[in-house]
Amino acid sequence: MTPYFNLVDEPWIPCLMPDNRLQEFGLLEVLVRAPEIREIFHSSPLVVTAVHRLLLAILHRNFGPESLAAWKELWERRSFDAQALQEYFDRWRERFFLFHPERPFYQVPRMEDARVHPVQLLALEAAAGNNATLFDHHFSEHPATFRPAQAACYLVARQAYSIGLGKSHPFYFSDSPLIRGYTVLVLGKNLFQTLALNLLPVHQDRPIPRIDEDLPSWELPSLPEPDPRGNLITGYISYLTWQSRRIHLIAEGNSPVVRFCQIQQNWKLPEPTPLDPFKSYRRLEKEGLVPRGLSPERAVWRDCHALLELQGRPEVLASLAQKKAILRDRKDCQFSITGAATEGGKAAQLILWRYERLPLPLDYLEDENLLGELRNALEVCERAHDCLNQHMRNLAALVLAPPVGGQKRQADPQEVARLVQSWAPGRRYWARLEAPFRHLMAELPADQVENEEGEVVYGTRLLPEWRRTVYKAARQSFQEVAKSLENSLRSLKALAQVEGRFFAALKKELLPEEQT
């Protein structure tokens, strides 16, 4: 007997309600009740992003919109048409069965020639196969047990986030759509607003060229075979529901649970890969346009101005700039950045994931002067960090190779670098600035005055305060390292030589008006 679990009706999408309760919904209910739901909420931000893309594909399939005017009509309705959604899901209900014997949702039937893996292999953060042990300590001999709702979440995420390299059948694994570069989503007051703000006007050529009837994967009469030369993307909805892996969930029991699965290579993205409207790109001399990615050493907020600049905006933010006249409250938007970082040249090796959320006053999308002041504020952070780092290197050099007989000695640069890395001054420094920067970003548009020429000047109050905040963060980070030094004559002498110079250099860099 085939276990029953239909994603249209059965609750599986975890959501946060206005009163902070967590509740699960099926596809129909989550869209119909979207105005009542605060946001989709899951321990894995990869799941959150992937589920948003699934919901967006369903909405695009039913409602377009084909123009800004059509989007305006949808936005002002303040809810999605429940009858249209009910009719759509009634028509395609059979394709949403998680354990269907012939067309299981986002999967293939059981593969006779494929290995069986613990189901936690679907979660990139879990310990299974070649996955790095990041946050979970289950091992292959002790497979986890997933409820169907959990399995569905990780199934959707795995189709969007799968790493290339590594042997598979019928050919080597290739990257899924979201594994390279981070993804930006616009966030509203509730789930309806969030989904609507991320709906893009869909044309023949945008956001991804339509070269055939643009169908989601579950509407295809039959599933295409994997093609080592690259499979065909027929349009935007085809891309949003891309099936990068042949996956089969193995259900156990009539009240099913999932402990094992199969996974092999499926559709390969063609070359060149279409530009994803939720990614930011930069142009490199040899590679051309490449998506901006995560760095283990650098939080995305430190470069958020690049996401807002006209040439670096993801298409979803460019579209938001066109919608700004329709939106009444220009201060309530936020945006999230979600991504995973991999270790170059290693198969299926995830080294980190990251989720960041930043305010998005819409004025940043139209006022170059305002955006310039935000860029300047970030440059202040970088200058202070450079000053901190330089004096940390000076301190480490003196600790490792103090002067002898008044003569300076040269410390080994590699040992200096290792000692500074162990102190982690940058980690201490940037952690202190993240929350204050969010406040600055949210409030800077309102901190404006007109000068004598009638031009708007931003930050007359907040930016001097920001420089003092940065100064304090750098100074405290230095002092924390100083307290951690061993209580030896060598360390105390080194600290005495560097500390005063650092404080003076930092004040000169950030607070020149306070120099005496």
PDB file of N, CA and C in Angstrom, residues 205-279:
ATOM      1  N   ASP A 205      11.177  37.550 -22.770  1.00  0.00           N
ATOM      2  CA  ASP A 205      12.635  37.518 -22.606  1.00  0.00           C
ATOM      3  C   ASP A 205      13.098  37.721 -21.171  1.00  0.00           C
ATOM      4  N   ARG A 206      12.212  38.071 -20.242  1.00  0.00           N
ATOM      5  CA  ARG A 206      12.607  38.342 -18.877  1.00  0.00           C
ATOM      6  C   ARG A 206      11.675  37.645 -17.915  1.00  0.00           C
ATOM      7  N   PRO A 207      12.180  37.256 -16.721  1.00  0.00           N
ATOM      8  CA  PRO A 207      13.579  37.362 -16.293  1.00  0.00           C
ATOM      9  C   PRO A 207      14.486  36.295 -16.909  1.00  0.00           C
ATOM     10  N   ILE A 208      13.893  35.243 -17.495  1.00  0.00           N
ATOM     11  CA  ILE A 208      14.661  34.226 -18.200  1.00  0.00           C
ATOM     12  C   ILE A 208      13.938  33.967 -19.520  1.00  0.00           C
ATOM     13  N   PRO A 209      14.650  33.939 -20.639  1.00  0.00           N
ATOM     14  CA  PRO A 209      13.991  33.790 -21.945  1.00  0.00           C
ATOM     15  C   PRO A 209      13.097  32.547 -22.011  1.00  0.00           C
ATOM     16  N   ARG A 210      11.913  32.738 -22.604  1.00  0.00           N
ATOM     17  CA  ARG A 210      10.971  31.641 -22.789  1.00  0.00           C
ATOM     18  C   ARG A 210      11.138  31.106 -24.208  1.00  0.00           C
ATOM     19  N   ILE A 211      11.507  29.847 -24.312  1.00  0.00           N
ATOM     20  CA  ILE A 211      11.751  29.284 -25.634  1.00  0.00           C
ATOM     21  C   ILE A 211      10.763  28.163 -25.969  1.00  0.00           C
ATOM     22  N   ASP A 212       9.861  27.882 -25.070  1.00  0.00           N
ATOM     23  CA  ASP A 212       8.845  26.860 -25.285  1.00  0.00           C
ATOM     24  C   ASP A 212       7.755  27.115 -24.255  1.00  0.00           C
ATOM     25  N   GLU A 213       6.739  26.263 -24.188  1.00  0.00           N
ATOM     26  CA  GLU A 213       5.745  26.421 -23.145  1.00  0.00           C
ATOM     27  C   GLU A 213       6.434  26.274 -21.788  1.00  0.00           C
ATOM     28  N   ASP A 214       6.272  27.296 -20.954  1.00  0.00           N
ATOM     29  CA  ASP A 214       7.008  27.362 -19.687  1.00  0.00           C
ATOM     30  C   ASP A 214       6.208  26.659 -18.602  1.00  0.00           C
ATOM     31  N   LEU A 215       6.596  25.433 -18.277  1.00  0.00           N
ATOM     32  CA  LEU A 215       5.849  24.614 -17.331  1.00  0.00           C
ATOM     33  C   LEU A 215       6.694  24.302 -16.103  1.00  0.00           C
ATOM     34  N   PRO A 216       6.049  24.235 -14.918  1.00  0.00           N
ATOM     35  CA  PRO A 216       6.761  23.718 -13.748  1.00  0.00           C
ATOM     36  C   PRO A 216       6.993  22.228 -13.934  1.00  0.00           C
ATOM     37  N   SER A 217       7.940  21.693 -13.199  1.00  0.00           N
ATOM     38  CA  SER A 217       8.347  20.303 -13.417  1.00  0.00           C
ATOM     39  C   SER A 217       7.200  19.321 -13.235  1.00  0.00           C
ATOM     40  N   TRP A 218       6.266  19.601 -12.300  1.00  0.00           N
ATOM     41  CA  TRP A 218       5.191  18.643 -12.048  1.00  0.00           C
ATOM     42  C   TRP A 218       4.143  18.612 -13.170  1.00  0.00           C
ATOM     43  N   GLU A 219       4.125  19.623 -14.047  1.00  0.00           N
ATOM     44  CA  GLU A 219       3.178  19.625 -15.149  1.00  0.00           C
ATOM     45  C   GLU A 219       3.737  18.967 -16.408  1.00  0.00           C
ATOM     46  N   LEU A 220       5.007  18.646 -16.435  1.00  0.00           N
ATOM     47  CA  LEU A 220       5.588  18.044 -17.627  1.00  0.00           C
ATOM     48  C   LEU A 220       4.949  16.679 -17.889  1.00  0.00           C
ATOM     49  N   PRO A 221       4.598  16.397 -19.140  1.00  0.00           N
ATOM     50  CA  PRO A 221       4.004  15.086 -19.437  1.00  0.00           C
ATOM     51  C   PRO A 221       4.920  13.934 -19.048  1.00  0.00           C
ATOM     52  N   SER A 222       6.209  14.110 -19.260  1.00  0.00           N
ATOM     53  CA  SER A 222       7.210  13.127 -18.828  1.00  0.00           C
ATOM     54  C   SER A 222       8.470  13.891 -18.464  1.00  0.00           C
ATOM     55  N   LEU A 223       9.272  13.305 -17.589  1.00  0.00           N
ATOM     56  CA  LEU A 223      10.475  13.990 -17.119  1.00  0.00           C
ATOM     57  C   LEU A 223      11.626  13.767 -18.093  1.00  0.00           C
ATOM     58  N   PRO A 224      12.293  14.841 -18.543  1.00  0.00           N
ATOM     59  CA  PRO A 224      13.433  14.677 -19.453  1.00  0.00           C
ATOM     60  C   PRO A 224      14.552  13.871 -18.814  1.00  0.00           C
ATOM     61  N   GLU A 225      15.312  13.167 -19.637  1.00  0.00           N
ATOM     62  CA  GLU A 225      16.476  12.438 -19.162  1.00  0.00           C
ATOM     63  C   GLU A 225      17.636  13.402 -18.936  1.00  0.00           C
ATOM     64  N   PRO A 226      18.531  13.105 -18.009  1.00  0.00           N
ATOM     65  CA  PRO A 226      19.711  13.949 -17.814  1.00  0.00           C
ATOM     66  C   PRO A 226      20.549  14.011 -19.093  1.00  0.00           C
ATOM     67  N   ASP A 227      21.019  15.202 -19.426  1.00  0.00           N
ATOM     68  CA  ASP A 227      21.806  15.403 -20.642  1.00  0.00           C
ATOM     69  C   ASP A 227      23.164  15.980 -20.243  1.00  0.00           C
ATOM     70  N   PRO A 228      24.262  15.290 -20.507  1.00  0.00           N
ATOM     71  CA  PRO A 228      25.591  15.810 -20.110  1.00  0.00           C
ATOM     72  C   PRO A 228      25.953  17.120 -20.806  1.00  0.00           C
ATOM     73  N   ARG A 229      25.272  17.434 -21.908  1.00  0.00           N
ATOM     74  CA  ARG A 229      25.535  18.704 -22.610  1.00  0.00           C
ATOM     75  C   ARG A 229      24.737  19.856 -22.009  1.00  0.00           C
ATOM     76  N   GLY A 230      23.804  19.523 -21.108  1.00  0.00           N
ATOM     77  CA  GLY A 230      22.945  20.535 -20.497  1.00  0.00           C
ATOM     78  C   GLY A 230      21.508  20.346 -20.926  1.00  0.00           C
ATOM     79  N   ASN A 231      20.597  20.373 -19.970  1.00  0.00           N
ATOM     80  CA  ASN A 231      19.171  20.255 -20.279  1.00  0.00           C
ATOM     81  C   ASN A 231      18.575  21.603 -20.648  1.00  0.00           C
ATOM     82  N   LEU A 232      17.402  21.566 -21.240  1.00  0.00           N
ATOM     83  CA  LEU A 232      16.762  22.767 -21.757  1.00  0.00           C
ATOM     84  C   LEU A 232      15.955  23.463 -20.667  1.00  0.00           C
ATOM     85  N   ILE A 233      16.207  24.756 -20.472  1.00  0.00           N
ATOM     86  CA  ILE A 233      15.376  25.593 -19.609  1.00  0.00           C
ATOM     87  C   ILE A 233      14.375  26.292 -20.513  1.00  0.00           C
ATOM     88  N   THR A 234      13.082  25.996 -20.336  1.00  0.00           N
ATOM     89  CA  THR A 234      12.080  26.530 -21.258  1.00  0.00           C
ATOM     90  C   THR A 234      11.555  27.899 -20.842  1.00  0.00           C
ATOM     91  N   GLY A 235      11.899  28.352 -19.633  1.00  0.00           N
ATOM     92  CA  GLY A 235      11.443  29.660 -19.175  1.00  0.00           C
ATOM     93  C   GLY A 235      11.670  29.810 -17.689  1.00  0.00           C
ATOM     94  N   TYR A 236      11.128  30.880 -17.129  1.00  0.00           N
ATOM     95  CA  TYR A 236      11.374  31.232 -15.735  1.00  0.00           C
ATOM     96  C   TYR A 236      10.793  30.200 -14.769  1.00  0.00           C
ATOM     97  N   ILE A 237       9.572  29.730 -15.028  1.00  0.00           N
ATOM     98  CA  ILE A 237       8.960  28.750 -14.128  1.00  0.00           C
ATOM     99  C   ILE A 237       9.713  27.435 -14.208  1.00  0.00           C
ATOM    100  N   SER A 238      10.142  27.074 -15.396  1.00  0.00           N
ATOM    101  CA  SER A 238      10.981  25.878 -15.558  1.00  0.00           C
ATOM    102  C   SER A 238      12.231  25.987 -14.709  1.00  0.00           C
ATOM    103  N   TYR A 239      12.841  27.166 -14.697  1.00  0.00           N
ATOM    104  CA  TYR A 239      14.071  27.370 -13.924  1.00  0.00           C
ATOM    105  C   TYR A 239      13.798  27.324 -12.421  1.00  0.00           C
ATOM    106  N   LEU A 240      12.689  27.933 -11.964  1.00  0.00           N
ATOM    107  CA  LEU A 240      12.373  27.948 -10.532  1.00  0.00           C
ATOM    108  C   LEU A 240      12.116  26.542  -9.987  1.00  0.00           C
ATOM    109  N   THR A 241      11.696  25.623 -10.826  1.00  0.00           N
ATOM    110  CA  THR A 241      11.376  24.259 -10.373  1.00  0.00           C
ATOM    111  C   THR A 241      12.368  23.248 -10.951  1.00  0.00           C
ATOM    112  N   TRP A 242      13.580  23.671 -11.164  1.00  0.00           N
ATOM    113  CA  TRP A 242      14.618  22.836 -11.764  1.00  0.00           C
ATOM    114  C   TRP A 242      14.932  21.631 -10.877  1.00  0.00           C
ATOM    115  N   GLN A 243      15.012  20.457 -11.495  1.00  0.00           N
ATOM    116  CA  GLN A 243      15.267  19.211 -10.768  1.00  0.00           C
ATOM    117  C   GLN A 243      16.715  18.781 -11.004  1.00  0.00           C
ATOM    118  N   SER A 244      17.592  19.244 -10.152  1.00  0.00           N
ATOM    119  CA  SER A 244      19.024  18.989 -10.348  1.00  0.00           C
ATOM    120  C   SER A 244      19.444  17.587  -9.940  1.00  0.00           C
ATOM    121  N   ARG A 245      18.604  16.891  -9.156  1.00  0.00           N
ATOM    122  CA  ARG A 245      18.950  15.550  -8.688  1.00  0.00           C
ATOM    123  C   ARG A 245      17.771  14.594  -8.892  1.00  0.00           C
ATOM    124  N   ARG A 246      18.115  13.367  -9.262  1.00  0.00           N
ATOM    125  CA  ARG A 246      17.121  12.288  -9.232  1.00  0.00           C
ATOM    126  C   ARG A 246      17.110  11.760  -7.796  1.00  0.00           C
ATOM    127  N   ILE A 247      16.040  12.041  -7.097  1.00  0.00           N
ATOM    128  CA  ILE A 247      15.923  11.679  -5.683  1.00  0.00           C
ATOM    129  C   ILE A 247      14.725  10.744  -5.524  1.00  0.00           C
ATOM    130  N   HIS A 248      14.871   9.793  -4.640  1.00  0.00           N
ATOM    131  CA  HIS A 248      13.727   8.953  -4.280  1.00  0.00           C
ATOM    132  C   HIS A 248      13.727   8.771  -2.768  1.00  0.00           C
ATOM    133  N   LEU A 249      12.630   9.193  -2.141  1.00  0.00           N
ATOM    134  CA  LEU A 249      12.442   8.999  -0.708  1.00  0.00           C
ATOM    135  C   LEU A 249      11.861   7.615  -0.470  1.00  0.00           C
ATOM    136  N   ILE A 250      12.433   6.882   0.454  1.00  0.00           N
ATOM    137  CA  ILE A 250      11.969   5.529   0.765  1.00  0.00           C
ATOM    138  C   ILE A 250      11.116   5.602   2.029  1.00  0.00           C
ATOM    139  N   ALA A 251       9.813   5.460   1.828  1.00  0.00           N
ATOM    140  CA  ALA A 251       8.870   5.565   2.948  1.00  0.00           C
ATOM    141  C   ALA A 251       8.742   4.222   3.659  1.00  0.00           C
ATOM    142  N   GLU A 252       8.569   4.294   4.977  1.00  0.00           N
ATOM    143  CA  GLU A 252       8.405   3.093   5.787  1.00  0.00           C
ATOM    144  C   GLU A 252       7.138   3.228   6.624  1.00  0.00           C
ATOM    145  N   GLY A 253       6.235   2.234   6.534  1.00  0.00           N
ATOM    146  CA  GLY A 253       5.047   2.203   7.370  1.00  0.00           C
ATOM    147  C   GLY A 253       3.867   2.918   6.750  1.00  0.00           C
ATOM    148  N   ASN A 254       2.674   2.616   7.263  1.00  0.00           N
ATOM    149  CA  ASN A 254       1.456   3.258   6.770  1.00  0.00           C
ATOM    150  C   ASN A 254       1.317   4.693   7.270  1.00  0.00           C
ATOM    151  N   SER A 255       1.836   4.956   8.469  1.00  0.00           N
ATOM    152  CA  SER A 255       2.005   6.350   8.921  1.00  0.00           C
ATOM    153  C   SER A 255       3.471   6.653   8.664  1.00  0.00           C
ATOM    154  N   PRO A 256       3.771   7.038   7.445  1.00  0.00           N
ATOM    155  CA  PRO A 256       5.143   6.880   6.955  1.00  0.00           C
ATOM    156  C   PRO A 256       6.169   7.762   7.658  1.00  0.00           C
ATOM    157  N   VAL A 257       7.378   7.208   7.739  1.00  0.00           N
ATOM    158  CA  VAL A 257       8.571   7.964   8.086  1.00  0.00           C
ATOM    159  C   VAL A 257       9.603   7.664   7.012  1.00  0.00           C
ATOM    160  N   VAL A 258      10.629   8.488   6.948  1.00  0.00           N
ATOM    161  CA  VAL A 258      11.680   8.321   5.937  1.00  0.00           C
ATOM    162  C   VAL A 258      13.023   8.256   6.642  1.00  0.00           C
ATOM    163  N   ARG A 259      13.735   7.166   6.433  1.00  0.00           N
ATOM    164  CA  ARG A 259      15.094   7.032   6.981  1.00  0.00           C
ATOM    165  C   ARG A 259      16.137   6.920   5.875  1.00  0.00           C
ATOM    166  N   PHE A 260      15.706   6.562   4.674  1.00  0.00           N
ATOM    167  CA  PHE A 260      16.667   6.342   3.592  1.00  0.00           C
ATOM    168  C   PHE A 260      16.163   6.996   2.310  1.00  0.00           C
ATOM    169  N   CYS A 261      17.103   7.260   1.426  1.00  0.00           N
ATOM    170  CA  CYS A 261      16.762   7.841   0.134  1.00  0.00           C
ATOM    171  C   CYS A 261      17.797   7.413  -0.894  1.00  0.00           C
ATOM    172  N   GLN A 262      17.493   7.667  -2.137  1.00  0.00           N
ATOM    173  CA  GLN A 262      18.454   7.512  -3.238  1.00  0.00           C
ATOM    174  C   GLN A 262      18.665   8.885  -3.870  1.00  0.00           C
ATOM    175  N   ILE A 263      19.861   9.107  -4.369  1.00  0.00           N
ATOM    176  CA  ILE A 263      20.146  10.399  -4.996  1.00  0.00           C
ATOM    177  C   ILE A 263      21.201  10.224  -6.079  1.00  0.00           C
ATOM    178  N   GLN A 264      20.878  10.726  -7.284  1.00  0.00           N
ATOM    179  CA  GLN A 264      21.802  10.700  -8.413  1.00  0.00           C
ATOM    180  C   GLN A 264      21.672  12.009  -9.193  1.00  0.00           C
ATOM    181  N   GLN A 265      22.601  12.194 -10.104  1.00  0.00           N
ATOM    182  CA  GLN A 265      22.560  13.371 -10.961  1.00  0.00           C
ATOM    183  C   GLN A 265      21.304  13.356 -11.837  1.00  0.00           C
ATOM    184  N   ASN A 266      20.702  14.531 -12.013  1.00  0.00           N
ATOM    185  CA  ASN A 266      19.551  14.657 -12.909  1.00  0.00           C
ATOM    186  C   ASN A 266      19.839  15.732 -13.959  1.00  0.00           C
ATOM    187  N   TRP A 267      19.010  16.749 -14.031  1.00  0.00           N
ATOM    188  CA  TRP A 267      19.170  17.747 -15.090  1.00  0.00           C
ATOM    189  C   TRP A 267      20.397  18.616 -14.831  1.00  0.00           C
ATOM    190  N   LYS A 268      21.117  18.873 -15.888  1.00  0.00           N
ATOM    191  CA  LYS A 268      22.309  19.713 -15.821  1.00  0.00           C
ATOM    192  C   LYS A 268      21.985  21.077 -16.400  1.00  0.00           C
ATOM    193  N   LEU A 269      22.390  22.130 -15.690  1.00  0.00           N
ATOM    194  CA  LEU A 269      22.167  23.487 -16.188  1.00  0.00           C
ATOM    195  C   LEU A 269      22.964  23.695 -17.474  1.00  0.00           C
ATOM    196  N   PRO A 270      22.365  24.339 -18.461  1.00  0.00           N
ATOM    197  CA  PRO A 270      23.088  24.563 -19.718  1.00  0.00           C
ATOM    198  C   PRO A 270      24.129  25.664 -19.567  1.00  0.00           C
ATOM    199  N   GLU A 271      25.022  25.724 -20.521  1.00  0.00           N
ATOM    200  CA  GLU A 271      26.004  26.810 -20.585  1.00  0.00           C
ATOM    201  C   GLU A 271      25.678  27.700 -21.790  1.00  0.00           C
ATOM    202  N   PRO A 272      25.652  29.032 -21.618  1.00  0.00           N
ATOM    203  CA  PRO A 272      25.815  29.725 -20.331  1.00  0.00           C
ATOM    204  C   PRO A 272      24.559  29.589 -19.479  1.00  0.00           C
ATOM    205  N   THR A 273      24.767  29.535 -18.172  1.00  0.00           N
ATOM    206  CA  THR A 273      23.644  29.449 -17.246  1.00  0.00           C
ATOM    207  C   THR A 273      22.917  30.789 -17.206  1.00  0.00           C
ATOM    208  N   PRO A 274      21.590  30.783 -17.241  1.00  0.00           N
ATOM    209  CA  PRO A 274      20.864  32.065 -17.180  1.00  0.00           C
ATOM    210  C   PRO A 274      21.187  32.845 -15.912  1.00  0.00           C
ATOM    211  N   LEU A 275      21.082  34.146 -16.003  1.00  0.00           N
ATOM    212  CA  LEU A 275      21.297  35.001 -14.833  1.00  0.00           C
ATOM    213  C   LEU A 275      20.088  34.877 -13.904  1.00  0.00           C
ATOM    214  N   ASP A 276      20.348  34.507 -12.674  1.00  0.00           N
ATOM    215  CA  ASP A 276      19.276  34.332 -11.703  1.00  0.00           C
ATOM    216  C   ASP A 276      18.831  35.705 -11.200  1.00  0.00           C
ATOM    217  N   PRO A 277      17.526  36.017 -11.246  1.00  0.00           N
ATOM    218  CA  PRO A 277      17.074  37.355 -10.848  1.00  0.00           C
ATOM    219  C   PRO A 277      17.201  37.640  -9.362  1.00  0.00           C
ATOM    220  N   PHE A 278      17.545  36.629  -8.562  1.00  0.00           N
ATOM    221  CA  PHE A 278      17.704  36.841  -7.125  1.00  0.00           C
ATOM    222  C   PHE A 278      19.177  36.879  -6.708  1.00  0.00           C
ATOM    223  N   LYS A 279      20.068  36.916  -7.678  1.00  0.00           N
ATOM    224  CA  LYS A 279      21.496  36.983  -7.379  1.00  0.00           C
ATOM    225  C   LYS A 279      22.084  38.305  -7.872  1.00  0.00           C
TER     226      LYS A 279
END
